[in-house]
C-alpha cells in the first residue's frame, strides 16, 4: 500500500468529435507531491484533470487511486466506460476537485456546502462534520462567512470556500482545475496563499494553472502538455531552467510578452 | 343596497366554498404528482417516452379545458365499454370527473414548468455533486431537485392561482361549487350583478391567501437570492450612481 503511488494514471486518450485532445498521457503522483500542469489553452490539461475523476470518460487508459484501479468496460461503438458507478462515486469522494468557476451550490450556505458531502456521501454524523467544517473555514480565513450564501461572497472567498468543501471530504488527492483563472487579479493572491499552505502541509495536489510563480516556487514537479502529449516533465528547475523543450521556452516567453 | 340579500347570497356561497377549495386542492395534488412523471419522461432521454410525454403536454395545453371536461364527463359515457369498465365509478361521478379533468390539464402545464426548472439547474452545480461522489437519486434529491423547484416556483405559483379560477368550470358538469351555486341563485332571483360580485369576491380572497402563502414559501426557500450584490441590469442605476465624485484615474 505504501509503495503504490497516491495516484497513477496510465495512457489516457481522449477525443472530442474526432479531434484527439489527449494522446496517451501517463503520470504518477506520490504522497505529498505537488504537480503543476502547464500548457497553452487547448493543450488538453483541463481535460486530463477531468479524466482522472471520470468527469470526462477517457477513451482509453486507466486511473488508479491509492492502489485501486477504476474498472472500465468496453463501450458499444468504441471507447470504454466505467464498469461500476458505485466504485466511481467512491473514488471521486477520495479525489477533491476544485473548479475554475468554484461551482458552489448556490442554494446552500457556505457551511452547508462544506458538510453536504461528508453527511450525504460519506454518511458521517452531522455534528462532527460541522465542527470539522468550521475548522476548515477558519483555515481558509472565511469562518465569518459560514452562514452566507455563495452569491454574497467575492470570487476569492468563493474559491476558498470551494477548496474547503473539497478538503472536507478528507481526500487522498486534490485536483485543481485553473483555480485562479476566473478571479480578478487582486483576488488571486489569497487563493494562492491557501494552495501554498496546503502544499506545505504535505497534501498531494495536481494543479492545472497559468500561475508560473506557483509552478516554480511551490510545486515540486512541473508537467508541460503540448498538443495532447507530455512535452516536458521534471522538477521546476529542470523544466524552467534547462528545458530541452523548445516549445516550453516559447510557451513561457509567450506569457511574458 | 339590499344587504339582507347580499348577506344571504354570501352565506350560500360560503357554504359551498369548501367544495371549491377541495376541487382546487385535489387537482393541484394529483396534477402535481402526474407532472413529476411527465417531466421525468420528457427529460428521460428515451426517445419514445419523451415523445409520448411531449404529445400529452401538447394535447392538454393545446385544447380548451372545458372541452376536455365535457369529453370526459359527457363524451366517453356514450361507449358501453367505458360504462362497464373499472373506471366507470370515477367517470360517472361529476365531482371526481371534474377533479380528474382539472388534474389532467394542470398536469400538462405543470410538467412543462418542472421541465423548465430541471433544465435551468446549472450544469456546474451538478458536476460539483458528481465530483464529490454523488450520483443517481442522491444527486437528484440533494442538488438537482432543490435547485429545480426553486427555479420553477414563480411559474408554478401562477399555475396554482390559475387552477383556483379554473375550478369554476366544474359548475358546467353540475358540480355545485361557488360558481355553480351562484348561477343557481341567479336563475331564481335574476340579480346577476350582486351574485357574481359575491362569487368573484370569494375567488379574490382565496387567491389573495394563496398568493401570500406562495410568496412566503418563495421568500423562505430563497435566502440566497436576497441582499446579494445587485446585477447591473440595463437601465438600472448602478450602486453608486448618485455619487457626484469623479472617479480617480486608474493607474496603469
Coordinates of C-alpha atoms in Angstrom, one line a residue:
Chain A
X1 CA 0.0 0.0 0.0
X2 CA 2.7 2.5 1.0
X3 CA 4.7 1.8 -2.1
X4 CA 1.8 2.3 -4.5
X5 CA 1.6 6.0 -5.6
X6 CA -1.3 8.1 -4.4
X7 CA -2.4 8.5 -7.9
X8 CA -1.4 6.7 -11.0
X9 CA -2.6 7.5 -14.5
X10 CA -1.7 5.3 -17.5
X11 CA -2.1 6.0 -21.2
X12 CA -5.1 8.4 -21.2
X13 CA -6.6 9.0 -24.6
X14 CA -9.5 11.3 -25.2
X15 CA -11.0 12.6 -28.4
X16 CA -13.9 15.0 -28.9
X17 CA -15.8 14.6 -32.2
X18 CA -12.8 13.1 -33.9
X19 CA -10.4 15.6 -32.5
X20 CA -7.8 13.9 -30.4
X21 CA -7.2 16.1 -27.3
X22 CA -5.1 13.6 -25.2
X23 CA -2.8 11.2 -27.0
X24 CA -1.7 8.8 -24.2
X25 CA -0.8 10.7 -21.0
X26 CA 0.7 8.9 -18.0
X27 CA 1.5 10.4 -14.7
X28 CA 2.3 9.1 -11.2
X29 CA 1.8 11.3 -8.1
X30 CA 3.3 10.2 -4.9
X31 CA 2.2 11.1 -1.4
X32 CA 3.0 14.8 -0.9
X33 CA 3.7 15.6 -4.5
X34 CA 2.6 19.0 -5.7
X35 CA 2.4 18.8 -9.5
X36 CA 1.8 21.8 -11.7
X37 CA 0.3 21.0 -15.1
X38 CA 1.1 23.7 -17.6
X39 CA 0.1 24.1 -21.2
X40 CA -1.3 26.5 -23.7
X41 CA -5.1 26.7 -23.9
X42 CA -6.3 23.8 -25.9
X43 CA -3.4 21.6 -24.9
X44 CA -5.7 19.3 -23.0
X45 CA -4.7 20.0 -19.5
X46 CA -8.1 20.5 -18.0
X47 CA -9.5 17.5 -20.0
X48 CA -6.7 15.4 -18.5
X49 CA -7.6 16.5 -15.0
X50 CA -11.3 15.8 -15.6
X51 CA -10.4 12.3 -16.9
X52 CA -8.8 11.5 -13.6
X53 CA -12.2 11.6 -11.7
X54 CA -14.2 10.5 -14.8
X55 CA -16.0 13.8 -15.3
X56 CA -14.7 13.0 -18.8
X57 CA -14.6 9.4 -19.7
X58 CA -11.2 8.6 -21.3
X59 CA -11.4 6.6 -24.5
X60 CA -8.5 4.5 -23.3
X61 CA -6.2 4.3 -20.3
X62 CA -6.6 3.7 -16.7
X63 CA -6.7 5.5 -13.4
X64 CA -5.5 4.1 -10.1
X65 CA -6.1 5.9 -6.8
X66 CA -4.2 4.6 -3.7
X67 CA -3.8 1.2 -5.4
X68 CA -7.4 0.9 -6.5
X69 CA -7.9 0.9 -10.3
X70 CA -11.2 2.2 -11.7
X71 CA -12.7 -0.7 -13.5
X72 CA -13.6 0.0 -17.1
X73 CA -15.5 -1.9 -19.7
X74 CA -15.7 -1.6 -23.5
X75 CA -18.4 0.7 -24.7
X76 CA -20.7 -0.1 -27.6
X77 CA -19.5 1.9 -30.6
X78 CA -15.9 2.1 -29.3
X79 CA -14.1 3.5 -26.4
X80 CA -14.7 2.5 -22.8
X81 CA -16.9 3.4 -19.8
X82 CA -16.7 2.8 -16.1
X83 CA -17.9 -0.7 -15.2
X84 CA -19.2 0.3 -11.8
X85 CA -20.8 3.6 -10.9
X86 CA -20.5 2.9 -7.2
X87 CA -16.8 2.5 -7.5
X88 CA -16.5 5.7 -9.5
X89 CA -18.5 7.5 -6.8
X90 CA -16.3 6.2 -4.1
X91 CA -13.1 7.1 -5.9
X92 CA -14.5 10.6 -6.7
X93 CA -15.1 11.1 -3.0
X94 CA -11.4 10.4 -2.4
X95 CA -10.4 13.0 -5.0
X96 CA -11.1 16.6 -4.0
X97 CA -11.9 18.6 -7.1
X98 CA -11.7 22.4 -7.2
X99 CA -13.2 24.1 -10.3
X100 CA -12.2 27.2 -12.2
X101 CA -15.7 28.7 -11.5
X102 CA -16.0 27.4 -7.9
X103 CA -19.3 25.6 -8.6
X104 CA -20.6 26.1 -5.1
X105 CA -24.2 25.0 -4.6
X106 CA -26.0 28.3 -4.8
X107 CA -29.0 27.4 -2.6
X108 CA -26.8 26.3 0.3
X109 CA -24.9 28.4 2.8
X110 CA -21.1 28.0 2.9
X111 CA -21.3 25.7 5.9
X112 CA -24.0 23.6 4.2
X113 CA -21.8 23.4 1.1
X114 CA -19.0 22.0 3.3
X115 CA -21.0 19.4 5.2
X116 CA -23.0 18.2 2.2
X117 CA -20.5 15.6 1.0
X118 CA -19.4 14.4 4.4
X119 CA -23.0 14.0 5.6
X120 CA -24.8 12.7 2.5
X121 CA -22.0 10.9 0.6
X122 CA -19.8 9.6 3.5
X123 CA -22.8 9.3 5.9
X124 CA -20.9 10.7 8.8
X125 CA -22.5 12.3 11.9
X126 CA -23.5 15.9 11.2
X127 CA -22.2 17.4 14.4
X128 CA -18.8 16.1 13.8
X129 CA -18.8 17.3 10.2
X130 CA -19.9 20.8 11.3
X131 CA -17.0 21.1 13.7
X132 CA -14.6 20.0 11.1
X133 CA -16.1 22.3 8.5
X134 CA -15.7 25.3 10.8
X135 CA -12.1 24.4 11.4
X136 CA -11.5 24.3 7.7
X137 CA -13.3 27.6 7.1
X138 CA -11.0 29.0 9.9
X139 CA -8.1 27.7 8.0
X140 CA -9.0 29.3 4.7
X141 CA -9.9 32.5 6.5
X142 CA -13.7 32.8 5.9
X143 CA -15.2 31.3 9.1
X144 CA -17.2 34.5 9.5
X145 CA -19.0 33.7 6.2
X146 CA -20.2 30.3 7.3
X147 CA -23.9 31.3 7.1
X148 CA -23.6 33.4 4.0
X149 CA -24.6 32.2 0.6
X150 CA -22.1 31.9 -2.3
X151 CA -23.7 34.8 -4.2
X152 CA -22.8 37.0 -1.2
X153 CA -19.1 36.3 -1.4
X154 CA -16.3 37.6 -3.6
X155 CA -14.7 35.3 -6.1
X156 CA -11.7 34.8 -4.0
X157 CA -13.8 33.9 -1.0
X158 CA -16.0 31.6 -3.1
X159 CA -12.9 29.7 -4.3
X160 CA -11.5 29.4 -0.8
X161 CA -14.9 28.0 0.3
X162 CA -14.8 25.6 -2.7
X163 CA -11.3 24.4 -1.6
X164 CA -12.6 23.9 2.0
X165 CA -15.5 22.0 0.6
X166 CA -13.1 19.6 -1.2
X167 CA -11.0 19.3 1.9
X168 CA -14.0 18.4 4.0
X169 CA -14.1 15.1 2.2
X170 CA -10.6 14.3 3.5
X171 CA -9.5 13.4 0.0
X172 CA -6.3 11.5 -0.8
X173 CA -5.5 13.7 -3.7
X174 CA -6.6 17.3 -4.6
X175 CA -7.3 18.2 -8.2
X176 CA -7.3 21.9 -9.0
X177 CA -8.6 23.0 -12.4
X178 CA -7.3 26.5 -13.0
X179 CA -8.3 27.6 -9.5
X180 CA -7.3 31.3 -10.1
X181 CA -8.3 31.8 -13.7
X182 CA -11.8 33.2 -13.1
X183 CA -10.6 35.6 -10.4
X184 CA -9.9 39.3 -10.6
X185 CA -6.1 39.9 -10.4
X186 CA -6.2 41.3 -6.8
X187 CA -8.0 38.2 -5.6
X188 CA -5.6 35.7 -7.0
X189 CA -3.1 36.1 -4.1
X190 CA -5.5 35.0 -1.4
X191 CA -6.3 31.7 -3.2
X192 CA -2.6 31.0 -4.0
X193 CA -1.8 31.5 -0.3
X194 CA -4.3 28.8 0.6
X195 CA -2.8 26.5 -2.1
X196 CA 0.7 27.1 -0.8
X197 CA -0.4 26.3 2.8
X198 CA -1.9 23.0 1.6
X199 CA 1.3 22.2 -0.3
X200 CA 3.4 22.9 2.8
X201 CA 1.1 20.5 4.8
X202 CA 2.2 17.8 2.5
X203 CA -1.0 17.3 0.6
X204 CA -0.9 15.5 -2.7
X205 CA -2.0 18.0 -5.3
X206 CA -2.4 18.3 -9.1
X207 CA -2.8 21.9 -10.2
X208 CA -3.7 22.9 -13.7
X209 CA -2.6 26.5 -13.7
X210 CA -1.2 29.5 -15.6
X211 CA 0.5 30.9 -12.5
X212 CA 4.2 30.5 -13.3
X213 CA 5.2 31.7 -9.9
X214 CA 3.2 29.0 -8.2
X215 CA 4.5 26.3 -10.6
X216 CA 8.1 27.4 -10.0
X217 CA 8.1 28.1 -6.3
X218 CA 5.5 25.9 -4.7
X219 CA 5.2 22.7 -6.8
X220 CA 7.9 20.1 -6.7
X221 CA 7.2 18.9 -10.2
X222 CA 6.1 20.5 -13.4
X223 CA 4.4 18.7 -16.3
X224 CA 4.0 20.6 -19.6
X225 CA 1.4 19.4 -22.0
X226 CA 1.5 20.3 -25.7
X227 CA -1.0 19.1 -28.3
X228 CA -2.1 16.2 -26.1
X229 CA 1.3 14.8 -25.1
X230 CA 3.7 15.3 -22.2
X231 CA 6.3 17.6 -23.7
X232 CA 8.3 18.3 -20.5
X233 CA 8.3 16.7 -17.1
X234 CA 10.6 17.3 -14.1
X235 CA 11.4 19.5 -11.1
X236 CA 10.6 23.2 -11.6
X237 CA 14.4 23.8 -12.0
X238 CA 14.8 21.2 -14.6
X239 CA 11.8 22.3 -16.6
X240 CA 12.2 26.1 -16.3
X241 CA 15.9 26.5 -16.2
X242 CA 17.3 24.0 -18.7
X243 CA 14.3 22.7 -20.5
X244 CA 15.2 20.9 -23.7
X245 CA 11.8 21.6 -25.0
X246 CA 11.8 24.5 -27.4
X247 CA 8.0 24.6 -27.2
X248 CA 8.1 25.1 -23.4
X249 CA 10.5 28.0 -23.8
X250 CA 8.2 29.5 -26.4
X251 CA 5.2 29.0 -24.1
X252 CA 6.9 30.7 -21.2
X253 CA 8.3 33.6 -23.3
X254 CA 4.8 34.0 -24.8
X255 CA 3.4 34.6 -21.3
X256 CA 5.8 37.4 -20.6
X257 CA 5.5 39.0 -24.0
Chain B
X1 CA -78.5 48.3 -1.4
X2 CA -80.2 45.1 -0.3
X3 CA -77.9 44.0 2.4
X4 CA -80.2 41.2 3.5
X5 CA -80.0 39.7 0.0
X6 CA -76.2 40.2 -0.2
X7 CA -75.7 38.5 3.2
X8 CA -78.0 35.6 2.3
X9 CA -76.2 35.1 -1.1
X10 CA -72.8 35.3 0.6
X11 CA -73.9 32.8 3.2
X12 CA -75.0 30.3 0.5
X13 CA -71.8 30.8 -1.5
X14 CA -69.5 30.5 1.6
X15 CA -71.3 27.3 2.4
X16 CA -70.0 25.7 -0.8
X17 CA -66.6 27.4 -0.7
X18 CA -65.1 24.3 0.9
X19 CA -66.1 22.3 -2.2
X20 CA -64.2 24.8 -4.4
X21 CA -61.2 24.5 -2.2
X22 CA -61.4 20.7 -2.3
X23 CA -61.6 20.7 -6.1
X24 CA -58.6 23.0 -6.2
X25 CA -56.5 21.1 -3.7
X26 CA -57.2 17.7 -5.2
X27 CA -56.4 18.8 -8.8
X28 CA -53.2 20.5 -7.7
X29 CA -52.1 17.5 -5.7
X30 CA -53.0 14.9 -8.4
X31 CA -51.8 17.1 -11.2
X32 CA -48.5 17.8 -9.4
X33 CA -47.8 14.1 -9.0
X34 CA -48.7 13.4 -12.6
X35 CA -46.5 16.3 -13.7
X36 CA -43.5 14.8 -11.9
X37 CA -43.8 11.7 -14.0
X38 CA -44.4 13.5 -17.3
X39 CA -41.5 15.9 -16.7
X40 CA -39.3 12.9 -15.8
X41 CA -40.4 11.3 -19.1
X42 CA -39.7 14.4 -21.0
X43 CA -36.1 14.6 -19.8
X44 CA -35.5 10.9 -19.6
X45 CA -33.6 10.8 -22.9
X46 CA -35.6 7.8 -24.0
X47 CA -37.0 9.0 -27.4
X48 CA -40.3 7.1 -27.3
X49 CA -41.1 8.1 -23.7
X50 CA -40.0 11.7 -24.3
X51 CA -42.2 12.0 -27.4
X52 CA -45.2 10.4 -25.6
X53 CA -44.9 12.9 -22.8
X54 CA -44.5 15.8 -25.2
X55 CA -47.6 14.7 -27.0
X56 CA -49.5 14.6 -23.7
X57 CA -48.4 18.1 -22.9
X58 CA -49.4 19.3 -26.4
X59 CA -52.9 17.8 -26.2
X60 CA -53.7 19.1 -22.8
X61 CA -52.2 22.5 -23.2
X62 CA -53.4 22.9 -26.8
X63 CA -57.1 22.2 -26.3
X64 CA -59.7 24.0 -24.1
X65 CA -60.1 22.7 -20.6
X66 CA -63.8 23.0 -20.9
X67 CA -63.9 20.6 -23.9
X68 CA -61.6 18.2 -22.1
X69 CA -64.0 18.2 -19.2
X70 CA -67.1 17.8 -21.4
X71 CA -65.4 14.9 -23.3
X72 CA -64.6 13.2 -20.0
X73 CA -68.0 13.6 -18.4
X74 CA -70.5 13.6 -21.3
X75 CA -68.4 12.2 -24.2
X76 CA -66.9 8.9 -23.1
X77 CA -70.0 7.8 -21.4
X78 CA -71.6 7.0 -24.8
X79 CA -69.4 3.9 -25.1
X80 CA -70.7 0.8 -23.4
X81 CA -67.1 -0.4 -22.9
X82 CA -66.4 2.6 -20.7
X83 CA -69.7 2.2 -18.8
X84 CA -68.8 -1.4 -17.9
X85 CA -65.1 -0.7 -17.2
X86 CA -63.2 -0.3 -14.0
X87 CA -63.1 3.5 -14.4
X88 CA -66.9 3.9 -14.5
X89 CA -67.3 4.8 -10.8
X90 CA -64.9 7.7 -11.3
X91 CA -66.3 8.8 -14.7
X92 CA -69.9 8.5 -13.6
X93 CA -69.5 10.9 -10.7
X94 CA -69.5 14.6 -11.6
X95 CA -67.1 15.6 -8.8
X96 CA -64.4 13.0 -9.5
X97 CA -64.8 13.7 -13.2
X98 CA -64.2 17.4 -12.6
X99 CA -61.1 16.7 -10.4
X100 CA -59.8 14.3 -13.0
X101 CA -60.0 16.6 -15.9
X102 CA -58.6 19.6 -13.9
X103 CA -55.7 17.4 -12.8
X104 CA -55.0 16.0 -16.3
X105 CA -54.9 19.5 -17.6
X106 CA -52.8 21.1 -14.9
X107 CA -50.5 18.1 -15.1
X108 CA -49.6 19.0 -18.6
X109 CA -48.8 22.6 -17.7
X110 CA -47.0 21.8 -14.5
X111 CA -44.9 19.2 -16.3
X112 CA -43.6 21.9 -18.5
X113 CA -42.9 24.1 -15.5
X114 CA -40.9 21.3 -13.8
X115 CA -39.1 20.6 -17.1
X116 CA -38.1 24.2 -17.3
X117 CA -36.9 24.1 -13.7
X118 CA -34.9 21.0 -14.3
X119 CA -33.2 22.3 -17.4
X120 CA -32.3 25.6 -15.6
X121 CA -30.2 23.8 -13.0
X122 CA -26.6 24.9 -13.7
X123 CA -24.6 22.1 -15.1
X124 CA -21.7 23.3 -13.0
X125 CA -23.5 22.7 -9.7
X126 CA -24.5 19.2 -10.9
X127 CA -20.9 18.5 -11.8
X128 CA -19.7 19.6 -8.4
X129 CA -22.1 17.0 -7.0
X130 CA -20.7 14.3 -9.2
X131 CA -17.2 15.3 -8.3
X132 CA -17.9 14.8 -4.6
X133 CA -19.2 11.3 -5.2
X134 CA -22.9 11.7 -5.7
X135 CA -24.9 10.0 -8.4
X136 CA -28.4 8.8 -9.2
X137 CA -31.1 9.5 -6.6
X138 CA -28.8 11.2 -4.0
X139 CA -27.7 13.7 -6.7
X140 CA -31.3 14.3 -7.7
X141 CA -32.6 14.7 -4.1
X142 CA -29.8 16.8 -2.7
X143 CA -28.8 19.0 -5.7
X144 CA -31.0 18.9 -8.8
X145 CA -34.5 18.8 -7.2
X146 CA -33.9 21.6 -4.7
X147 CA -32.5 23.9 -7.3
X148 CA -35.1 23.0 -9.9
X149 CA -38.0 23.5 -7.5
X150 CA -36.7 26.9 -6.6
X151 CA -36.3 27.9 -10.2
X152 CA -39.8 26.6 -11.0
X153 CA -41.6 28.1 -8.1
X154 CA -42.7 31.5 -9.6
X155 CA -44.2 29.9 -12.7
X156 CA -45.8 27.2 -10.5
X157 CA -47.4 29.8 -8.3
X158 CA -49.1 31.3 -11.4
X159 CA -50.4 27.8 -12.3
X160 CA -51.8 27.2 -8.8
X161 CA -53.7 30.5 -9.0
X162 CA -55.0 29.8 -12.5
X163 CA -56.3 26.5 -11.3
X164 CA -58.2 28.1 -8.5
X165 CA -60.1 30.1 -11.1
X166 CA -60.4 27.0 -13.4
X167 CA -62.4 25.2 -10.7
X168 CA -65.4 27.3 -11.7
X169 CA -65.6 25.3 -14.9
X170 CA -66.7 22.3 -12.8
X171 CA -70.1 24.1 -12.5
X172 CA -70.7 23.1 -16.1
X173 CA -70.5 19.4 -15.3
X174 CA -73.1 20.1 -12.5
X175 CA -70.7 20.3 -9.5
X176 CA -72.3 22.8 -7.1
X177 CA -69.3 24.8 -6.2
X178 CA -69.2 28.6 -5.8
X179 CA -69.8 29.4 -9.5
X180 CA -72.5 26.8 -9.9
X181 CA -74.4 27.9 -6.8
X182 CA -74.1 31.5 -7.9
X183 CA -75.7 30.6 -11.2
X184 CA -78.5 28.7 -9.5
X185 CA -79.2 31.8 -7.2
X186 CA -79.3 34.0 -10.3
X187 CA -81.7 31.7 -12.1
X188 CA -84.1 32.1 -9.2
X189 CA -83.6 35.9 -8.5
X190 CA -82.3 37.4 -11.8
X191 CA -79.9 39.5 -9.7
X192 CA -76.8 38.7 -11.8
X193 CA -74.7 41.6 -10.7
X194 CA -74.8 41.2 -6.9
X195 CA -74.5 37.5 -7.0
X196 CA -71.5 37.4 -9.3
X197 CA -69.8 40.2 -7.3
X198 CA -70.1 38.0 -4.3
X199 CA -68.7 35.0 -6.1
X200 CA -65.9 37.0 -7.6
X201 CA -65.0 38.3 -4.2
X202 CA -64.7 34.8 -2.8
X203 CA -62.3 33.8 -5.5
X204 CA -60.3 37.0 -5.0
X205 CA -59.9 36.4 -1.3
X206 CA -59.0 32.7 -1.8
X207 CA -56.3 33.7 -4.4
X208 CA -55.1 36.5 -2.2
X209 CA -54.4 34.0 0.6
X210 CA -52.8 31.5 -1.9
X211 CA -50.6 34.2 -3.4
X212 CA -49.5 35.4 0.1
X213 CA -48.7 31.8 1.2
X214 CA -46.7 31.1 -2.0
X215 CA -44.8 34.3 -1.7
X216 CA -43.9 33.4 1.9
X217 CA -42.7 30.0 0.7
X218 CA -40.7 31.6 -2.1
X219 CA -39.1 34.0 0.4
X220 CA -38.3 31.2 2.8
X221 CA -36.5 29.0 0.2
X222 CA -34.5 31.7 -1.5
X223 CA -32.4 33.5 1.1
X224 CA -29.5 33.0 -1.3
X225 CA -31.2 35.5 -3.7
X226 CA -31.7 38.2 -1.1
X227 CA -29.4 41.1 -0.4
X228 CA -26.8 39.9 -2.9
X229 CA -24.9 42.5 -4.8
X230 CA -27.2 43.8 -7.5
X231 CA -26.6 42.8 -11.0
X232 CA -26.2 45.8 -13.4
X233 CA -29.3 45.5 -15.4
X234 CA -29.6 47.7 -18.4
X235 CA -31.4 50.8 -17.2
X236 CA -30.9 50.1 -13.5
X237 CA -28.8 52.6 -11.7
X238 CA -25.5 51.3 -10.5
X239 CA -25.0 51.1 -6.8
X240 CA -23.1 54.4 -6.7
X241 CA -24.8 56.2 -9.4
X242 CA -25.8 59.1 -7.2
X243 CA -22.2 59.7 -6.3
X244 CA -21.1 63.1 -7.7
X245 CA -17.5 62.4 -7.1
X246 CA -15.5 61.9 -10.2
X247 CA -13.7 58.5 -10.2
X248 CA -9.9 58.7 -9.9
X249 CA -8.0 57.9 -12.9
X250 CA -6.9 54.2 -13.0
X251 CA -3.1 54.0 -12.6
X252 CA -1.6 51.9 -15.4

